[in-house]
Amino acid sequence: MTAYDDSNIFARILRGEIPCERLYEDEFALAFPDIRPQAPRHVLVIPKGKYVSITDFGAKATAEEITGFFRAVSLVAEKVGVAGSGYRMIANAGPDSRQEVPHFHVHILGGRNLGTLLVTP
Ligand code: 5GP
């Protein structure tokens, strides 16, 4: 796995070098809208720690970080109004997934019926 790169765009957002609308923030996570939304609600949730992908996060994060992060994901889904109607949570990891930003993040997509396809044919 590639080493964490401090210059990635989400690291810069975490450091406040690039603005974002901070929808939710606590000691473990930050949530903000995706700049290119693919659903009426499209929010990114990122951990505060330096992890390249969910593979890296699952392998190296502490139990407290993992619990805190996924509690934040649940809170964000409530806060942006999709917990009741439903949503899809996606985490891309590595080249075949076309992960663009090498700082672990999950996408929360909702606000409409998302259909059954998980991948582009
Ligand atoms: P990935 O393909 O890595 O899972 O998704 C990265 C996501 O980050 C993309 O959906 C892209 O639109 C979003 N993104 C890339 N740069 C920025 C940015 O500067 N600000 C925000 N809010 N989202 C970004």
Coordinates of N, CA, C and O and ligand atoms in Angstrom, one line a residue:
M1 N 0.8 -1.2 0.0 CA 0.0 0.0 0.0 C 0.9 1.2 0.0 O 1.9 1.3 0.7
T2 N 0.4 2.3 -0.8 CA 1.2 3.5 -0.8 C 1.2 4.2 0.5 O 0.2 4.1 1.3
A3 N 2.3 5.0 0.8 CA 2.3 5.7 2.0 C 1.4 6.9 2.0 O 1.0 7.4 0.9
Y4 N 1.0 7.3 3.2 CA 0.0 8.5 3.3 C 0.7 9.7 2.7 O 1.9 10.0 3.1
D5 N 0.0 10.5 1.9 CA 0.6 11.7 1.3 C -0.1 12.9 1.9 O -1.3 13.2 1.7
D6 N 0.7 13.7 2.7 CA 0.1 14.8 3.4 C -0.4 15.9 2.5 O -1.1 16.9 3.0
S7 N -0.1 15.9 1.2 CA -0.6 16.9 0.3 C -1.9 16.6 -0.3 O -2.4 17.4 -1.2
N8 N -2.5 15.4 0.0 CA -3.8 15.1 -0.6 C -4.9 16.1 -0.2 O -4.8 16.8 0.8
I9 N -5.9 16.3 -1.1 CA -6.9 17.3 -0.9 C -7.6 17.3 0.4 O -8.0 18.3 1.0
F10 N -7.9 16.1 0.9 CA -8.7 16.0 2.1 C -7.8 16.3 3.3 O -8.3 16.9 4.3
A11 N -6.5 16.0 3.3 CA -5.6 16.5 4.3 C -5.5 18.0 4.4 O -5.5 18.6 5.4
R12 N -5.6 18.6 3.2 CA -5.6 20.1 3.1 C -6.9 20.6 3.7 O -6.9 21.7 4.3
I13 N -8.0 20.0 3.4 CA -9.3 20.4 4.0 C -9.2 20.3 5.5 O -9.7 21.2 6.2
L14 N -8.7 19.2 6.0 CA -8.6 19.0 7.4 C -7.8 20.1 8.1 O -8.1 20.5 9.2
R15 N -6.7 20.5 7.4 CA -5.8 21.5 7.9 C -6.4 22.9 7.8 O -5.8 23.9 8.2
G16 N -7.6 23.0 7.1 CA -8.2 24.3 6.9 C -7.6 25.1 5.7 O -7.9 26.3 5.6
E17 N -6.8 24.5 4.9 CA -6.1 25.2 3.8 C -7.1 25.3 2.6 O -6.9 26.2 1.7
I18 N -8.0 24.4 2.5 CA -9.1 24.5 1.5 C -10.4 24.5 2.2 O -10.7 23.7 3.1
P19 N -11.3 25.5 1.8 CA -12.6 25.6 2.5 C -13.5 24.4 2.1 O -13.5 23.8 1.1
C20 N -14.4 24.1 3.1 CA -15.5 23.2 2.8 C -16.6 23.6 3.8 O -16.4 24.3 4.8
E21 N -17.8 23.2 3.5 CA -19.0 23.4 4.4 C -18.9 22.3 5.4 O -19.2 21.1 5.1
R22 N -18.6 22.6 6.6 CA -18.4 21.6 7.7 C -19.8 21.2 8.2 O -20.3 21.9 9.1
L23 N -20.3 20.1 7.7 CA -21.7 19.7 8.1 C -21.7 19.0 9.4 O -22.7 19.1 10.2
Y24 N -20.6 18.4 9.8 CA -20.4 17.7 11.1 C -18.9 17.6 11.4 O -18.2 17.3 10.5
E25 N -18.6 17.8 12.6 CA -17.2 17.6 13.0 C -17.1 17.2 14.5 O -17.8 17.7 15.3
D26 N -16.3 16.2 14.8 CA -16.0 15.8 16.1 C -14.5 15.4 16.2 O -13.8 15.6 15.2
E27 N -14.1 14.8 17.3 CA -12.6 14.5 17.4 C -12.2 13.4 16.4 O -11.0 13.3 16.1
F28 N -13.1 12.6 15.9 CA -12.8 11.5 15.0 C -13.0 11.8 13.5 O -12.4 11.1 12.7
A29 N -14.0 12.7 13.2 CA -14.4 12.7 11.8 C -14.8 14.1 11.4 O -15.2 15.0 12.3
L30 N -14.8 14.3 10.1 CA -15.3 15.6 9.5 C -16.2 15.2 8.3 O -15.8 14.3 7.5
A31 N -17.3 15.9 8.2 CA -18.2 15.6 7.0 C -18.5 16.9 6.3 O -18.7 18.0 6.9
F32 N -18.5 16.8 4.9 CA -18.7 17.9 4.1 C -19.3 17.5 2.8 O -19.2 16.3 2.4
P33 N -20.0 18.3 2.0 CA -20.6 17.9 0.8 C -19.6 17.6 -0.3 O -18.5 18.3 -0.4
D34 N -19.9 16.6 -1.1 CA -19.0 16.3 -2.2 C -19.1 17.4 -3.3 O -20.2 17.9 -3.5
I35 N -17.9 17.8 -3.8 CA -17.9 18.9 -4.7 C -18.6 18.6 -6.1 O -19.0 19.5 -6.8
R36 N -18.7 17.3 -6.4 CA -19.4 16.9 -7.6 C -20.5 15.9 -7.2 O -20.3 14.6 -7.4
P37 N -21.6 16.4 -6.7 CA -22.6 15.5 -6.1 C -23.2 14.5 -7.2 O -23.5 15.0 -8.3
Q38 N -23.4 13.3 -6.8 CA -24.0 12.3 -7.7 C -25.3 11.8 -7.2 O -25.9 10.9 -7.8
A39 N -25.9 12.5 -6.3 CA -27.2 12.3 -5.8 C -27.7 13.6 -5.1 O -26.8 14.4 -4.8
P40 N -29.0 13.7 -4.8 CA -29.4 15.0 -4.2 C -28.7 15.2 -2.8 O -28.4 16.4 -2.5
R41 N -28.4 14.2 -2.1 CA -27.5 14.3 -0.9 C -26.3 13.5 -1.2 O -26.4 12.3 -1.4
H42 N -25.1 14.1 -1.2 CA -23.9 13.4 -1.4 C -22.8 14.0 -0.5 O -22.4 15.1 -0.7
V43 N -22.6 13.3 0.6 CA -21.7 13.8 1.6 C -20.5 12.9 1.8 O -20.6 11.7 1.7
L44 N -19.4 13.5 2.1 CA -18.2 12.7 2.4 C -17.9 12.8 3.9 O -18.0 13.8 4.5
V45 N -17.5 11.6 4.5 CA -17.1 11.6 5.9 C -15.7 11.1 5.9 O -15.4 10.0 5.3
I46 N -14.8 11.8 6.5 CA -13.4 11.4 6.6 C -12.9 11.4 8.0 O -13.4 12.1 8.9
P47 N -12.0 10.4 8.3 CA -11.5 10.4 9.7 C -10.4 11.5 9.9 O -9.8 12.0 8.9
K48 N -10.2 11.9 11.1 CA -9.2 12.9 11.4 C -7.8 12.3 11.2 O -6.8 13.0 10.9
G49 N -7.6 11.0 11.4 CA -6.3 10.4 11.3 C -5.9 10.2 9.9 O -6.7 10.2 8.9
K50 N -4.6 9.9 9.7 CA -4.0 9.8 8.4 C -4.0 8.3 7.9 O -3.1 7.5 8.2
Y51 N -5.1 8.0 7.2 CA -5.2 6.7 6.6 C -5.5 6.8 5.1 O -6.4 7.5 4.7
V52 N -4.8 6.0 4.3 CA -4.9 6.1 2.9 C -6.3 5.6 2.4 O -6.9 6.1 1.5
S53 N -6.8 4.5 3.0 CA -8.0 3.8 2.5 C -8.7 3.1 3.7 O -8.1 3.0 4.8
I54 N -9.8 2.5 3.4 CA -10.5 1.7 4.4 C -9.6 0.5 4.8 O -9.6 0.0 5.9
T55 N -8.8 0.0 3.8 CA -7.9 -1.1 4.1 C -6.9 -0.7 5.2 O -6.7 -1.4 6.2
D56 N -6.3 0.5 5.0 CA -5.4 1.0 5.9 C -6.0 1.3 7.3 O -5.5 1.0 8.3
F57 N -7.2 1.9 7.2 CA -7.9 2.3 8.4 C -8.3 1.0 9.3 O -8.0 1.0 10.5
G58 N -8.8 0.0 8.6 CA -9.2 -1.2 9.3 C -8.0 -1.9 9.9 O -8.1 -2.5 11.0
A59 N -6.8 -1.8 9.2 CA -5.6 -2.5 9.7 C -4.9 -1.7 10.9 O -4.4 -2.3 11.8
K60 N -4.9 -0.4 10.8 CA -4.1 0.4 11.7 C -4.8 1.3 12.7 O -4.2 1.7 13.7
A61 N -6.0 1.7 12.5 CA -6.7 2.6 13.4 C -7.0 1.9 14.7 O -7.2 0.7 14.8
T62 N -7.1 2.7 15.8 CA -7.4 2.1 17.1 C -8.9 1.8 17.1 O -9.7 2.3 16.3
A63 N -9.3 1.0 18.1 CA -10.7 0.6 18.2 C -11.5 1.9 18.5 O -12.7 2.1 18.0
E64 N -11.0 2.8 19.2 CA -11.7 4.1 19.5 C -11.9 4.9 18.3 O -12.9 5.5 18.0
E65 N -10.9 5.0 17.4 CA -11.0 5.7 16.1 C -12.0 5.1 15.2 O -12.8 5.8 14.6
I66 N -12.0 3.7 15.2 CA -13.0 3.0 14.3 C -14.4 3.3 14.8 O -15.3 3.6 14.0
T67 N -14.6 3.1 16.1 CA -15.9 3.3 16.7 C -16.4 4.7 16.5 O -17.5 5.0 16.1
G68 N -15.5 5.7 16.8 CA -15.8 7.1 16.7 C -16.2 7.5 15.3 O -17.1 8.2 15.0
F69 N -15.4 6.9 14.3 CA -15.7 7.3 12.9 C -17.0 6.8 12.5 O -17.8 7.5 11.9
F70 N -17.3 5.5 12.8 CA -18.6 5.0 12.3 C -19.8 5.5 13.1 O -20.9 5.6 12.5
R71 N -19.6 5.9 14.3 CA -20.7 6.6 15.0 C -20.9 7.9 14.3 O -22.1 8.4 14.2
A72 N -19.9 8.6 13.9 CA -20.0 9.9 13.2 C -20.8 9.7 11.8 O -21.6 10.5 11.5
V73 N -20.5 8.6 11.1 CA -21.2 8.3 9.9 C -22.7 8.2 10.1 O -23.5 8.8 9.4
S74 N -23.1 7.5 11.2 CA -24.5 7.4 11.5 C -25.1 8.7 11.9 O -26.2 9.0 11.4
L75 N -24.4 9.5 12.6 CA -24.9 10.8 13.0 C -25.0 11.7 11.8 O -26.0 12.5 11.7
V76 N -24.1 11.7 10.9 CA -24.2 12.5 9.7 C -25.4 12.1 8.8 O -26.1 13.0 8.3
A77 N -25.6 10.8 8.7 CA -26.8 10.3 7.9 C -28.1 10.9 8.5 O -29.0 11.4 7.8
E78 N -28.2 10.9 9.8 CA -29.3 11.6 10.5 C -29.3 13.0 10.2 O -30.4 13.6 9.8
K79 N -28.2 13.7 10.4 CA -28.1 15.1 10.3 C -28.5 15.6 8.9 O -29.1 16.7 8.8
V80 N -28.1 14.9 7.8 CA -28.4 15.4 6.5 C -29.7 14.9 6.0 O -30.1 15.1 4.8
G81 N -30.5 14.1 6.8 CA -31.8 13.8 6.5 C -32.1 12.6 5.7 O -33.1 12.5 5.0
V82 N -31.1 11.7 5.6 CA -31.3 10.5 4.8 C -31.4 9.2 5.6 O -31.7 8.1 5.0
A83 N -31.3 9.3 6.9 CA -31.3 8.0 7.7 C -32.7 7.3 7.6 O -32.7 6.1 7.5
G84 N -33.7 8.1 7.6 CA -35.1 7.5 7.5 C -35.4 7.0 6.1 O -35.9 5.9 6.0
S85 N -35.1 7.8 5.1 CA -35.5 7.4 3.7 C -34.5 6.3 3.1 O -34.9 5.6 2.2
G86 N -33.3 6.3 3.7 CA -32.3 5.3 3.2 C -31.2 6.0 2.4 O -31.3 7.1 1.9
Y87 N -30.1 5.3 2.4 CA -28.9 5.9 1.8 C -27.9 4.7 1.4 O -28.1 3.6 1.9
R88 N -27.0 5.0 0.6 CA -25.9 4.1 0.3 C -24.6 4.6 0.8 O -24.3 5.8 0.6
M89 N -23.8 3.8 1.4 CA -22.5 4.2 1.9 C -21.4 3.5 1.1 O -21.5 2.2 1.0
I90 N -20.5 4.2 0.5 CA -19.5 3.6 -0.4 C -18.1 4.1 0.0 O -17.9 5.2 0.4
A91 N -17.2 3.1 0.0 CA -15.8 3.5 0.3 C -15.0 2.8 -0.8 O -14.9 1.6 -1.0
N92 N -14.4 3.7 -1.7 CA -13.5 3.2 -2.7 C -12.1 3.0 -2.1 O -11.7 3.7 -1.2
A93 N -11.5 1.9 -2.5 CA -10.1 1.6 -2.0 C -9.3 1.1 -3.2 O -9.5 0.0 -3.7
G94 N -8.3 1.9 -3.5 CA -7.3 1.4 -4.5 C -7.7 1.6 -5.9 O -8.8 2.0 -6.3
P95 N -6.8 1.2 -6.8 CA -6.9 1.5 -8.3 C -8.2 1.0 -9.0 O -8.8 1.7 -9.7
D96 N -8.5 -0.3 -8.7 CA -9.7 -0.8 -9.4 C -11.0 -0.1 -9.1 O -11.9 -0.1 -9.8
S97 N -11.0 0.5 -7.9 CA -12.2 1.2 -7.4 C -12.2 2.6 -8.0 O -13.2 3.3 -7.8
R98 N -11.1 3.0 -8.6 CA -10.9 4.4 -9.0 C -10.9 5.4 -7.9 O -11.4 6.5 -8.0
Q99 N -10.4 5.0 -6.7 CA -10.3 5.9 -5.6 C -9.4 7.1 -6.0 O -8.3 6.9 -6.5
E100 N -10.0 8.3 -5.9 CA -9.3 9.5 -6.4 C -8.5 10.2 -5.3 O -7.4 10.6 -5.6
V101 N -9.0 10.2 -4.1 CA -8.4 10.9 -3.0 C -7.8 9.9 -2.0 O -8.6 9.2 -1.4
P102 N -6.5 9.9 -1.8 CA -5.9 8.9 -1.0 C -5.9 9.2 0.5 O -4.9 9.1 1.2
H103 N -7.1 9.6 1.0 CA -7.3 9.8 2.4 C -8.7 9.1 2.6 O -9.7 9.4 2.0
F104 N -8.7 8.0 3.5 CA -9.9 7.2 3.7 C -11.1 8.1 3.8 O -11.1 9.1 4.6
H105 N -12.2 7.8 3.1 CA -13.5 8.5 3.2 C -14.6 7.6 2.8 O -14.4 6.7 2.0
V106 N -15.8 7.9 3.3 CA -17.0 7.2 2.8 C -17.9 8.2 2.2 O -17.9 9.4 2.6
H107 N -18.5 7.8 1.1 CA -19.6 8.6 0.5 C -20.9 8.2 1.1 O -21.2 7.0 1.3
I108 N -21.7 9.2 1.5 CA -23.1 8.9 1.9 C -24.0 9.5 0.7 O -23.9 10.7 0.5
L109 N -24.7 8.6 0.1 CA -25.5 9.0 -1.1 C -27.0 8.8 -0.8 O -27.3 7.7 -0.3
G110 N -27.8 9.8 -1.0 CA -29.2 9.6 -0.8 C -30.1 10.7 -1.3 O -29.6 11.5 -2.1
G111 N -31.3 10.7 -0.9 CA -32.2 11.8 -1.3 C -33.0 11.4 -2.5 O -33.9 12.2 -3.0
R112 N -32.8 10.2 -3.0 CA -33.7 9.6 -4.1 C -33.5 8.1 -4.1 O -32.5 7.6 -3.4
N113 N -34.4 7.4 -4.8 CA -34.2 6.0 -5.0 C -32.9 5.7 -5.8 O -32.8 6.2 -6.9
L114 N -32.0 5.1 -5.3 CA -30.7 4.9 -5.9 C -30.6 3.7 -6.8 O -29.6 3.4 -7.5
G115 N -31.7 2.9 -6.9 CA -31.7 1.7 -7.8 C -30.9 0.6 -7.2 O -30.4 0.7 -6.0
T116 N -30.7 -0.4 -8.0 CA -30.0 -1.6 -7.4 C -28.6 -1.8 -7.9 O -27.9 -2.7 -7.4
L117 N -28.2 -1.1 -8.9 CA -26.8 -1.3 -9.4 C -25.8 -0.7 -8.4 O -25.9 0.4 -8.0
L118 N -24.8 -1.5 -8.1 CA -23.7 -1.1 -7.3 C -22.5 -0.6 -8.1 O -21.7 0.2 -7.6
V119 N -22.4 -1.1 -9.3 CA -21.3 -0.7 -10.2 C -21.8 -0.4 -11.6 O -22.8 -0.9 -12.0
T120 N -21.0 0.5 -12.3 CA -21.4 0.8 -13.7 C -21.1 -0.5 -14.5 O -20.0 -1.0 -14.4
P121 N -22.0 -0.9 -15.3 CA -21.8 -2.1 -16.1 C -20.6 -1.9 -17.1 O -20.3 -0.8 -17.5
Ligands
5GP1 P1 -13.1 8.8 -4.5 O1 -13.2 8.5 -5.9 O2 -11.7 9.0 -4.0 O3 -13.9 7.7 -3.6 O4 -14.0 10.1 -4.2 C1 -13.4 11.3 -4.0 C2 -14.5 12.3 -4.0 O5 -14.0 13.6 -3.6 C3 -15.1 12.6 -5.4 O6 -16.5 12.3 -5.4 C4 -14.9 14.1 -5.7 O7 -16.0 14.7 -6.3 C5 -14.6 14.6 -4.3 N1 -13.7 15.8 -4.2 C6 -12.5 15.9 -4.9 N2 -11.9 17.1 -4.5 C7 -12.8 17.7 -3.7 C8 -12.7 19.0 -3.0 O8 -11.8 19.8 -3.2 N3 -13.8 19.3 -2.2 C9 -14.9 18.4 -2.0 N4 -15.8 18.8 -1.2 N5 -14.9 17.2 -2.7 C10 -13.9 16.9 -3.5

